CSV table of C-alpha atoms and ligand atoms in Angstrom, one decimal:
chain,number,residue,atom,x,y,z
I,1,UNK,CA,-3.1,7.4,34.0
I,2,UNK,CA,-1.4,5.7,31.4
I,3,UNK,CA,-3.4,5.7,27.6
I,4,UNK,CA,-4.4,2.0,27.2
I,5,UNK,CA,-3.2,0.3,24.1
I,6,UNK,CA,-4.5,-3.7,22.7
I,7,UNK,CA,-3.4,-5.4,19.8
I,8,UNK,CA,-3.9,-9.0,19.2
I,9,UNK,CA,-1.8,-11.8,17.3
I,10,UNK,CA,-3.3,-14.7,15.3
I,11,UNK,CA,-1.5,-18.1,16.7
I,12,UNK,CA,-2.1,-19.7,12.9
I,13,UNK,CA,1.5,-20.9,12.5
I,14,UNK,CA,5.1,-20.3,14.3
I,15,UNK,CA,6.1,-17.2,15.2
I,16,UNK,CA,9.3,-16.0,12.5
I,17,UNK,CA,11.1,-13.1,12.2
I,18,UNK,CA,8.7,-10.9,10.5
I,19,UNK,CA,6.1,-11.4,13.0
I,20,UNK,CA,9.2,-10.4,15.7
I,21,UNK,CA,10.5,-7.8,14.0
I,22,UNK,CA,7.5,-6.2,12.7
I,23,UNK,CA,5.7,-6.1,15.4
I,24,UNK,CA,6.6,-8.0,18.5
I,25,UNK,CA,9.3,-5.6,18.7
I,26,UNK,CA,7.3,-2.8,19.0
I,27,UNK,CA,5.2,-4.1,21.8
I,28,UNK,CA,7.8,-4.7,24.0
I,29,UNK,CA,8.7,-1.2,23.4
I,30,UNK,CA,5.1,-0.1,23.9
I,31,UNK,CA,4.7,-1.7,27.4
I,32,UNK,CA,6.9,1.1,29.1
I,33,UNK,CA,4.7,4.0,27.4
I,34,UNK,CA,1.0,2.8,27.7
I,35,UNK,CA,-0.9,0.6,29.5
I,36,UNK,CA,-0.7,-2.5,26.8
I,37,UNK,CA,-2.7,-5.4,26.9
I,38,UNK,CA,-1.9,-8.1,24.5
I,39,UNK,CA,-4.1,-10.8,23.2
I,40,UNK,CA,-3.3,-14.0,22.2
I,41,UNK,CA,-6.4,-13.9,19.6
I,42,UNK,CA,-6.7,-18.3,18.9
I,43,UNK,CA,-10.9,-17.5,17.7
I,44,UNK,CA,-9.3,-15.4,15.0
I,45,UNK,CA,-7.4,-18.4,14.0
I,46,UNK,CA,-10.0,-20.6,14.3
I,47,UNK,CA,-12.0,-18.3,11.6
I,48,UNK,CA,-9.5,-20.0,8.7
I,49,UNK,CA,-8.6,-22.8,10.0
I,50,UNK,CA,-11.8,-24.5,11.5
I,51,UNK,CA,-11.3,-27.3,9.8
I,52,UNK,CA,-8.2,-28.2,10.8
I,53,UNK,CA,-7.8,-26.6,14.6
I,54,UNK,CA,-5.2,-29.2,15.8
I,55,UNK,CA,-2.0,-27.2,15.6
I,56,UNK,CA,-3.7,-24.1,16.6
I,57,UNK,CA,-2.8,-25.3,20.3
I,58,UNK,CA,1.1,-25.7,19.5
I,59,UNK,CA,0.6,-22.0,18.0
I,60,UNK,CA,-0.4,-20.4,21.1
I,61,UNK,CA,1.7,-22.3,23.4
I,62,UNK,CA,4.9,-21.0,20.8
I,63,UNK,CA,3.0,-17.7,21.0
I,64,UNK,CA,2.9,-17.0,24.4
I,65,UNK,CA,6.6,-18.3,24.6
I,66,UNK,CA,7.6,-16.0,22.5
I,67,UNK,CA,6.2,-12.8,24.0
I,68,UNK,CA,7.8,-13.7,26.8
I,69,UNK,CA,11.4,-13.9,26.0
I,70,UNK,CA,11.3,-11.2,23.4
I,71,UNK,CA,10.7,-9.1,26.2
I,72,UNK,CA,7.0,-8.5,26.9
I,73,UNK,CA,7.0,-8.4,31.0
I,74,UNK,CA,3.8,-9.4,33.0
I,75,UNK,CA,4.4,-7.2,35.5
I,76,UNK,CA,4.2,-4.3,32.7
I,77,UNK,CA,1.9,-5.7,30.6
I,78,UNK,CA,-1.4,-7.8,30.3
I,79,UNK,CA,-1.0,-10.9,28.2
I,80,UNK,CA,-4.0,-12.8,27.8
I,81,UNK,CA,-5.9,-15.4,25.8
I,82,UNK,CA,-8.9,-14.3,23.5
I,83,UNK,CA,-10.6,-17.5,24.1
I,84,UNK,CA,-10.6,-17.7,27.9
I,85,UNK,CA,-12.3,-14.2,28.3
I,86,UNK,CA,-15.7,-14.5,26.8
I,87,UNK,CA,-16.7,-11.8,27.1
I,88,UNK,CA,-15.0,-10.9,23.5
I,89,UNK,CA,-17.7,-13.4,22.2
I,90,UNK,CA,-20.8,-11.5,23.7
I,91,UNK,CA,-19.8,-8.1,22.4
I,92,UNK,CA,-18.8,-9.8,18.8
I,93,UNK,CA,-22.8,-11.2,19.4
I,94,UNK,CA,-23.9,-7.5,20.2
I,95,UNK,CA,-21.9,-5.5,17.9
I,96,UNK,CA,-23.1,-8.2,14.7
I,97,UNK,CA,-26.8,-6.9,15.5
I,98,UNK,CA,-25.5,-3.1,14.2
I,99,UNK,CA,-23.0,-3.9,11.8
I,100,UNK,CA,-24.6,-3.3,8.2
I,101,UNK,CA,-23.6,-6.0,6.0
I,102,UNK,CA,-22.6,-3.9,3.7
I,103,UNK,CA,-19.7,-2.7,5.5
I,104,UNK,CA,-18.3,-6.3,5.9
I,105,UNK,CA,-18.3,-7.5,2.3
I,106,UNK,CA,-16.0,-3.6,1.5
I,107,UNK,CA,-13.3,-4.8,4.0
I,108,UNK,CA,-10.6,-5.5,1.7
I,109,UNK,CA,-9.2,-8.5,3.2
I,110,UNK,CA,-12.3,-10.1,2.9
I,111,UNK,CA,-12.1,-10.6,-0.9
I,112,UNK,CA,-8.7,-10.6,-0.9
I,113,UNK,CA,-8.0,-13.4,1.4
I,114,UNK,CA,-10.5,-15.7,-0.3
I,115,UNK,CA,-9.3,-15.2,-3.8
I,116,UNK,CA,-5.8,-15.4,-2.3
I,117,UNK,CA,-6.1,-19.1,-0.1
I,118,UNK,CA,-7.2,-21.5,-2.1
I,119,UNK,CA,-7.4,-25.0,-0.3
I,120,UNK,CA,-9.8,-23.4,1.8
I,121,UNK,CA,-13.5,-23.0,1.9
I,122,UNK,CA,-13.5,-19.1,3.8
I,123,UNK,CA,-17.1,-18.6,2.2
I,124,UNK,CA,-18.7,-18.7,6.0
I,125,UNK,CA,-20.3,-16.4,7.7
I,126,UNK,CA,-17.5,-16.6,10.4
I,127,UNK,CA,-15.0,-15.0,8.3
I,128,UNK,CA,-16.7,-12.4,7.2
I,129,UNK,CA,-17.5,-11.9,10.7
I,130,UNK,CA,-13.6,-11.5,11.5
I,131,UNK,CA,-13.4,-7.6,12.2
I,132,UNK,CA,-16.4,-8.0,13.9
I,133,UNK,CA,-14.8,-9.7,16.8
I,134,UNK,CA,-11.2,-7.7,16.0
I,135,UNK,CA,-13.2,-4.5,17.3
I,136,UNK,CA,-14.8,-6.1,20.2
I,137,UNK,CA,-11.3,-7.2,21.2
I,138,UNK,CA,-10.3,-3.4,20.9
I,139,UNK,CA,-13.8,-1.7,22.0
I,140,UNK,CA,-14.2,-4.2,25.2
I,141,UNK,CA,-11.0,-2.6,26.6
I,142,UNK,CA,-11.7,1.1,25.8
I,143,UNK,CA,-8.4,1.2,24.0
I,144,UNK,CA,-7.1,4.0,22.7
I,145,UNK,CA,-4.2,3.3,20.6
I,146,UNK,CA,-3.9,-0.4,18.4
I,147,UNK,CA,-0.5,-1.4,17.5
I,148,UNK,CA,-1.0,-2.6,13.7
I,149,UNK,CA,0.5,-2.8,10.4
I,150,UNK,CA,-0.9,-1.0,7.7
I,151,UNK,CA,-2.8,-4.0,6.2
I,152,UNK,CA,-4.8,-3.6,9.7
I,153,UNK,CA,-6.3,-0.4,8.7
I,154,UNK,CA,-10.0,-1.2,7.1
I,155,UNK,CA,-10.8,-3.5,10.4
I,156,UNK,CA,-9.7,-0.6,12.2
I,157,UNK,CA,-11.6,1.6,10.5
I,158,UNK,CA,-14.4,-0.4,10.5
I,159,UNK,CA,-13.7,-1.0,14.4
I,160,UNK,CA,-14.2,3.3,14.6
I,161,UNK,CA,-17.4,2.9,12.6
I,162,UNK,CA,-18.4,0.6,14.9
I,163,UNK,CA,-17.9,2.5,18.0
I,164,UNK,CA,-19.7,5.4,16.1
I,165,UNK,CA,-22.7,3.8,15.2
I,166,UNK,CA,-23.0,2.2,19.1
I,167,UNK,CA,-22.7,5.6,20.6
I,168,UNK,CA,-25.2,6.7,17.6
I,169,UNK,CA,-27.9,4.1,18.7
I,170,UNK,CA,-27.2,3.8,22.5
I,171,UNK,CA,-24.9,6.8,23.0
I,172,UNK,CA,-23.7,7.5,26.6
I,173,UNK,CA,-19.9,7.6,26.0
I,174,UNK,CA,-19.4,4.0,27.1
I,175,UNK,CA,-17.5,3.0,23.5
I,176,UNK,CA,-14.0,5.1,22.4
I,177,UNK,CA,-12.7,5.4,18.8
I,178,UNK,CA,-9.8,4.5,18.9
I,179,UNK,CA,-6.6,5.0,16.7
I,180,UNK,CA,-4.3,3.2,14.8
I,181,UNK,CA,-0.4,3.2,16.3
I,182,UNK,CA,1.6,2.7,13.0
I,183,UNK,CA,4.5,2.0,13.8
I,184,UNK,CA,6.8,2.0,11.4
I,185,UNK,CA,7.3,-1.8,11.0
I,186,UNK,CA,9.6,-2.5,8.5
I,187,UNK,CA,8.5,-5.1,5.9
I,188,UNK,CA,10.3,-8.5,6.4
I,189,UNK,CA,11.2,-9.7,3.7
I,190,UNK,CA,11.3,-13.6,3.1
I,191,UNK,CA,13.7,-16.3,1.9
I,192,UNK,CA,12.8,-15.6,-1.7
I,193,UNK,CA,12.3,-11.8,-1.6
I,194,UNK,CA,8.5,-12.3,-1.1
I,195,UNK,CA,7.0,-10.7,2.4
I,196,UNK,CA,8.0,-13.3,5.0
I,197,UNK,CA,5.0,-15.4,5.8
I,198,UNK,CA,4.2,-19.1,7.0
I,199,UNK,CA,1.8,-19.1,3.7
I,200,UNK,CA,4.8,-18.4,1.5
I,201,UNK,CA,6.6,-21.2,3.0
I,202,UNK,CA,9.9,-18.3,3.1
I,203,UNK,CA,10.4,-18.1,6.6
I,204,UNK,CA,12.9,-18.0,9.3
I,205,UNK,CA,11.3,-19.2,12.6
I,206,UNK,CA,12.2,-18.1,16.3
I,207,UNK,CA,11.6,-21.6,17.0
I,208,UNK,CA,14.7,-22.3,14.4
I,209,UNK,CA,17.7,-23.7,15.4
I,210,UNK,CA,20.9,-22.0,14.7
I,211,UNK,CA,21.8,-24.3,12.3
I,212,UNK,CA,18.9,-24.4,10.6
I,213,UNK,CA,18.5,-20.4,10.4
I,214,UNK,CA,22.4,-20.8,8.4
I,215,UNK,CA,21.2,-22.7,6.5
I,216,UNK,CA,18.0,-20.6,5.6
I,217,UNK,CA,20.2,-17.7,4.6
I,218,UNK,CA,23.2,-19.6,2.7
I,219,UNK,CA,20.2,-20.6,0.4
I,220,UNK,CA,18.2,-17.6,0.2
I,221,UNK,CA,17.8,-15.8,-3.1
I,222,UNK,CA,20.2,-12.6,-3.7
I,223,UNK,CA,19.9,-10.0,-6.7
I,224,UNK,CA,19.6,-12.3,-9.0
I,225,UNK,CA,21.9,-10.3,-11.6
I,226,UNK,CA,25.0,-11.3,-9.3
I,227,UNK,CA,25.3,-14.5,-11.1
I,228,UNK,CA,29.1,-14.6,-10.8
I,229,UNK,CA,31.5,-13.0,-7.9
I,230,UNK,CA,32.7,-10.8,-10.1
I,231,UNK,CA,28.7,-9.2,-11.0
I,232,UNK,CA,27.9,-5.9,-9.4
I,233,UNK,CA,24.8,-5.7,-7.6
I,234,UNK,CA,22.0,-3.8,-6.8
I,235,UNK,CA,21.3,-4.2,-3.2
I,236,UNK,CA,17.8,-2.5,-3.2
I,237,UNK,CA,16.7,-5.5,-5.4
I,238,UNK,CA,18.5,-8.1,-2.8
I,239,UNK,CA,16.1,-9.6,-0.2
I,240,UNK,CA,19.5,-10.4,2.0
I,241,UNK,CA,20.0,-6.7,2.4
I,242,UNK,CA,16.4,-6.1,2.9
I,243,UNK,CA,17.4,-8.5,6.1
I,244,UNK,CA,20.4,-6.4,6.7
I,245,UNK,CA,18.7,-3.5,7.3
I,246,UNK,CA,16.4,-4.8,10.4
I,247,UNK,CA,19.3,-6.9,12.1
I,248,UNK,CA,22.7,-5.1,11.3
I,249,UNK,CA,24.6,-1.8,12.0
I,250,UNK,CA,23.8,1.1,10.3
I,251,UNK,CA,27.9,1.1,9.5
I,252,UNK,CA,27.7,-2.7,8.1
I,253,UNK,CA,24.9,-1.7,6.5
I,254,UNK,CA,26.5,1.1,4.4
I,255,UNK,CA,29.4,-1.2,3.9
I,256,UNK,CA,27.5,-3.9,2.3
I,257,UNK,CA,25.6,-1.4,0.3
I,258,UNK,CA,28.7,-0.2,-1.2
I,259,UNK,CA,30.8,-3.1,-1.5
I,260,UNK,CA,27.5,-4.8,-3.1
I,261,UNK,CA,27.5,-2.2,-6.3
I,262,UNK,CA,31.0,-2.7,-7.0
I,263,UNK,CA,31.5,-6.3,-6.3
I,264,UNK,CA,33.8,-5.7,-3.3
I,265,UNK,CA,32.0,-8.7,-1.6
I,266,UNK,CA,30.5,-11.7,-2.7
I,267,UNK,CA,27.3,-12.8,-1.3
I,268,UNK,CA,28.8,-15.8,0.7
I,269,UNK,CA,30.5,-13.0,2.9
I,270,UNK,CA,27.4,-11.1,3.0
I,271,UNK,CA,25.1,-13.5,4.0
I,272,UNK,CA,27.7,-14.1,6.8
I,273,UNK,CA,27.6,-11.2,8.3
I,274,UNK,CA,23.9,-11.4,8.5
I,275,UNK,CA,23.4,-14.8,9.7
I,276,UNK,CA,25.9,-13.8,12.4
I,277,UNK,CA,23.6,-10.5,13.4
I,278,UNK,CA,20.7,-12.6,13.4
I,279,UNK,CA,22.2,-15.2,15.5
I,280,UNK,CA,23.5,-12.6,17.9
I,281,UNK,CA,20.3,-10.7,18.2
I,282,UNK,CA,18.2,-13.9,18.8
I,283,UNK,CA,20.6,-15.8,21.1
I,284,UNK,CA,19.1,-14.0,24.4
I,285,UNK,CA,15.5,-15.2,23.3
I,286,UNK,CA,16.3,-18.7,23.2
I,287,UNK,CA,17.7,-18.5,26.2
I,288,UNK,CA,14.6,-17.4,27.5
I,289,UNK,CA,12.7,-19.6,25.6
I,290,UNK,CA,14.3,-22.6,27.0
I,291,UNK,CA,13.9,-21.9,30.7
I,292,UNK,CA,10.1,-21.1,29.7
I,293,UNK,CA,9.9,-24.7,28.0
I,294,UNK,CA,11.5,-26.1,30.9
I,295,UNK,CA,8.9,-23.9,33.3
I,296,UNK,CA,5.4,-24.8,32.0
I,297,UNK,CA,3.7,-23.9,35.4
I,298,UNK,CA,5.3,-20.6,35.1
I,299,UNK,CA,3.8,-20.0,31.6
I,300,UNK,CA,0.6,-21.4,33.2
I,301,UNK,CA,0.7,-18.6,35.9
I,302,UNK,CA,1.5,-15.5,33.4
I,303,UNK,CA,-1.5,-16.0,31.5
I,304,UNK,CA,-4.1,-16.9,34.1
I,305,UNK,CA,-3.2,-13.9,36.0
I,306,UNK,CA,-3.4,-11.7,32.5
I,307,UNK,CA,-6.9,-13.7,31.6
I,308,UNK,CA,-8.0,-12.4,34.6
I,309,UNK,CA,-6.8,-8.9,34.8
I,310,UNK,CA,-8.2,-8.9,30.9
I,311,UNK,CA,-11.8,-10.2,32.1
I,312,UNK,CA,-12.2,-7.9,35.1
I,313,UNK,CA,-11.3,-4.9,32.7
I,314,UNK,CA,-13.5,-6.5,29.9
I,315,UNK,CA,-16.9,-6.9,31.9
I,316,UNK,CA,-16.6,-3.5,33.1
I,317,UNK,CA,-17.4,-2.4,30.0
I,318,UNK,CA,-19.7,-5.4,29.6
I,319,UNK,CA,-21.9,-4.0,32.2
I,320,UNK,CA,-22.0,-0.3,30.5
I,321,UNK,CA,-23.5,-2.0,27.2
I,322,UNK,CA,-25.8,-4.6,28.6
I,323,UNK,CA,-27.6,-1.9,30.4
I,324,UNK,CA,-27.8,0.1,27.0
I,325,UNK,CA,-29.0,-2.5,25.0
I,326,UNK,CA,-31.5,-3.2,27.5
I,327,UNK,CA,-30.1,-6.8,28.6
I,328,UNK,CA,-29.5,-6.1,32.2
D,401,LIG,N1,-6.4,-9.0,12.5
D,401,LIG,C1,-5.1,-8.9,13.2
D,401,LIG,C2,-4.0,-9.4,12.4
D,401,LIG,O1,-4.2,-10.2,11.5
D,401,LIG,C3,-5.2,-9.7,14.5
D,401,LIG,C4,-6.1,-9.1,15.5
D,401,LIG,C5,-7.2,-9.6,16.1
D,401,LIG,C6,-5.9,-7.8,16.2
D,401,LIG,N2,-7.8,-8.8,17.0
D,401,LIG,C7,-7.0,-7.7,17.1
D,401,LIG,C8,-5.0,-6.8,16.0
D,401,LIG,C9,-7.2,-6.5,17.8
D,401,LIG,C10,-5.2,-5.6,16.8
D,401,LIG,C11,-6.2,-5.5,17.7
D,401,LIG,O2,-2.9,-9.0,12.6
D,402,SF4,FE1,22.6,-9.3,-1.8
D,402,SF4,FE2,24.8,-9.1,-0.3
D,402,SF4,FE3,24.9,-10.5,-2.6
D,402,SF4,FE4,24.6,-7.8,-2.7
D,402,SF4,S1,26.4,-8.9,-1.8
D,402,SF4,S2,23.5,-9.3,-3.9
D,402,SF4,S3,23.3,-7.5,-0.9
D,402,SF4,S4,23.7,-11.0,-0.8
């Protein structure tokens, strides 16, 4: 038997690069290793953008495209929709009853994020709420590993607290603790040497088209003390070799590395060479991605049969915590 793995994604804007190489990536590698189940997690998004849930829709359907022609395989994997299985809902309900406020209000995101996004109101008890219903997305499953960056760490933490405190109150080994999988994701950086993100307005989207992801990178900030061609740079300061080092050769890597310091290329040639790895590495996906588009009844099939391969799994467990909390 395989170790079961979950790890959700927030469909709150277009899928870019960083969210393919960081961690997309990873997942299709993970599917061959573990039994992975991979959730599509649209309440999450609903938790910062309730007021304006339109777009979430697009989001999911660009989601679930995605997964796909990166690489994730139904047949391997279970990709699923948070929404659909409700499950997820009832144990958030349960698991809020035992989850000391406290706790909550130390999660660093939680302070973070509403200092950091202004033009929204994220003072609701919802949000606060949010790793609530991330570990009943992970303790409904019994998953052992979760796929996550290291910003994921407090809601996985609290997600082992969680599971602690249930087994403390109710304990009869229905609820595992389970562990971070840090992979080691590199950190995407964006257009203008910021961490690539749809908040930043930096990104390059898989959605994209060729010509516009040129474009992206002819424009995109360099070290900014190569002023003229004749300036060395330091390509550790260069958020076009930070780009390099996810999509390029290790041997183009050294090269522009070197030639970089002593001005032995000039950043047009650079960025060249990178908009032509990034090109070549996403060409098969678009492929993909149009005979999806082209195929919606296909897409329609894939995640119905994960919803319910997800739910079956799901209620099991469901079953196991009613009874201890004296519901059934
Ligand atoms: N909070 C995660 C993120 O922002 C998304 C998420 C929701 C998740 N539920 C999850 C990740 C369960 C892993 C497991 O990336
Ligand atoms: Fe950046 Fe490449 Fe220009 Fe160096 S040569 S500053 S790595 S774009």
């Amino acid at each position: 038997m395989k170790d079961r793995v979950l790890s959700g994604m927030q469909p709150s804007g277009y899928l870019h690069l960083g969210n393919f190489a960081g961690a997309l990536k990873n997942w299709v590698r993970a599917q061959d290793i573990y039994d992975c189940f991979y959730c599509i997690v649209d309440w999450h998004a609903l938790t910062s953008n309730y007021a304006n849930p339109a777009p979430i829709a697009d989001y999911k359907r660009d989601m679930l495209i995605n997964f796909i022609a990166a690489g994730l395989d139904p047949s391997k994997c279970t990709i699923f929709l948070q929404s659909v299985v409700k499950q997820h809902a009832e144990l958030h309900l349960l698991l809020s009853m035992i989850t000391p406020l406290g706790w909550l209000e130390r999660v660093p995101t939680y302070k973070e994020k509403q200092t950091e996004i202004k033009d929204k109101d994220l003072n609701t008890y919802g949000f606060l709420g949010y790793p609530v219903l991330q570990a009943a997305d992970i303790l409904i499953y019994r998953a052992r590993y979760v796929p996550v960056g290291v910003d994921q760490i407090p809601h996985l933490e609290l997600t082992r607290e969680l599971a602690r405190r249930f087994e403390f109150l109710y304990g009869k080994g229905i609820l595992i603790e389970p562990e971070a999988l840090l992979t080691e994701s590199p950190k995407v950086a964006g257009l203008d040497g910021r961490k690539m993100s749809k908040s930043y307005d930096n990104a390059v989207y898989l959605s994209d088209t060729p010509e516009l992801i040129e474009k992206k990178i002819r424009t995109m900030m360099t070290d900014p003390a190569r002023k003229r061609r004749t300036d060395k740079g330091d390509p550790e300061l260069c958020p076009v070799y930070a780009l390099h080092k996810i999509f390029s050769s290790a041997e183009e890597i050294g090269r522009v590395a070197a030639a970089c310091k002593t001005a032995g290329i000039g950043c047009i040639d650079c960025k060249r060479i990178l908009i032509n790895n990034i090109l070549k590495e996403l060409e098969p996906l678009w492929n993909k991605r149009h005979e999806l588009i082209n195929n919606p009844s296909m897409l329609d099939d894939i995640l119905n049969e994960g919803n319910k391969r997800a739910a079956a799994e799901a209620e099991k467990t469901m079953v196991d915590i009613r009874e201890a909390m004296k519901l059934s």
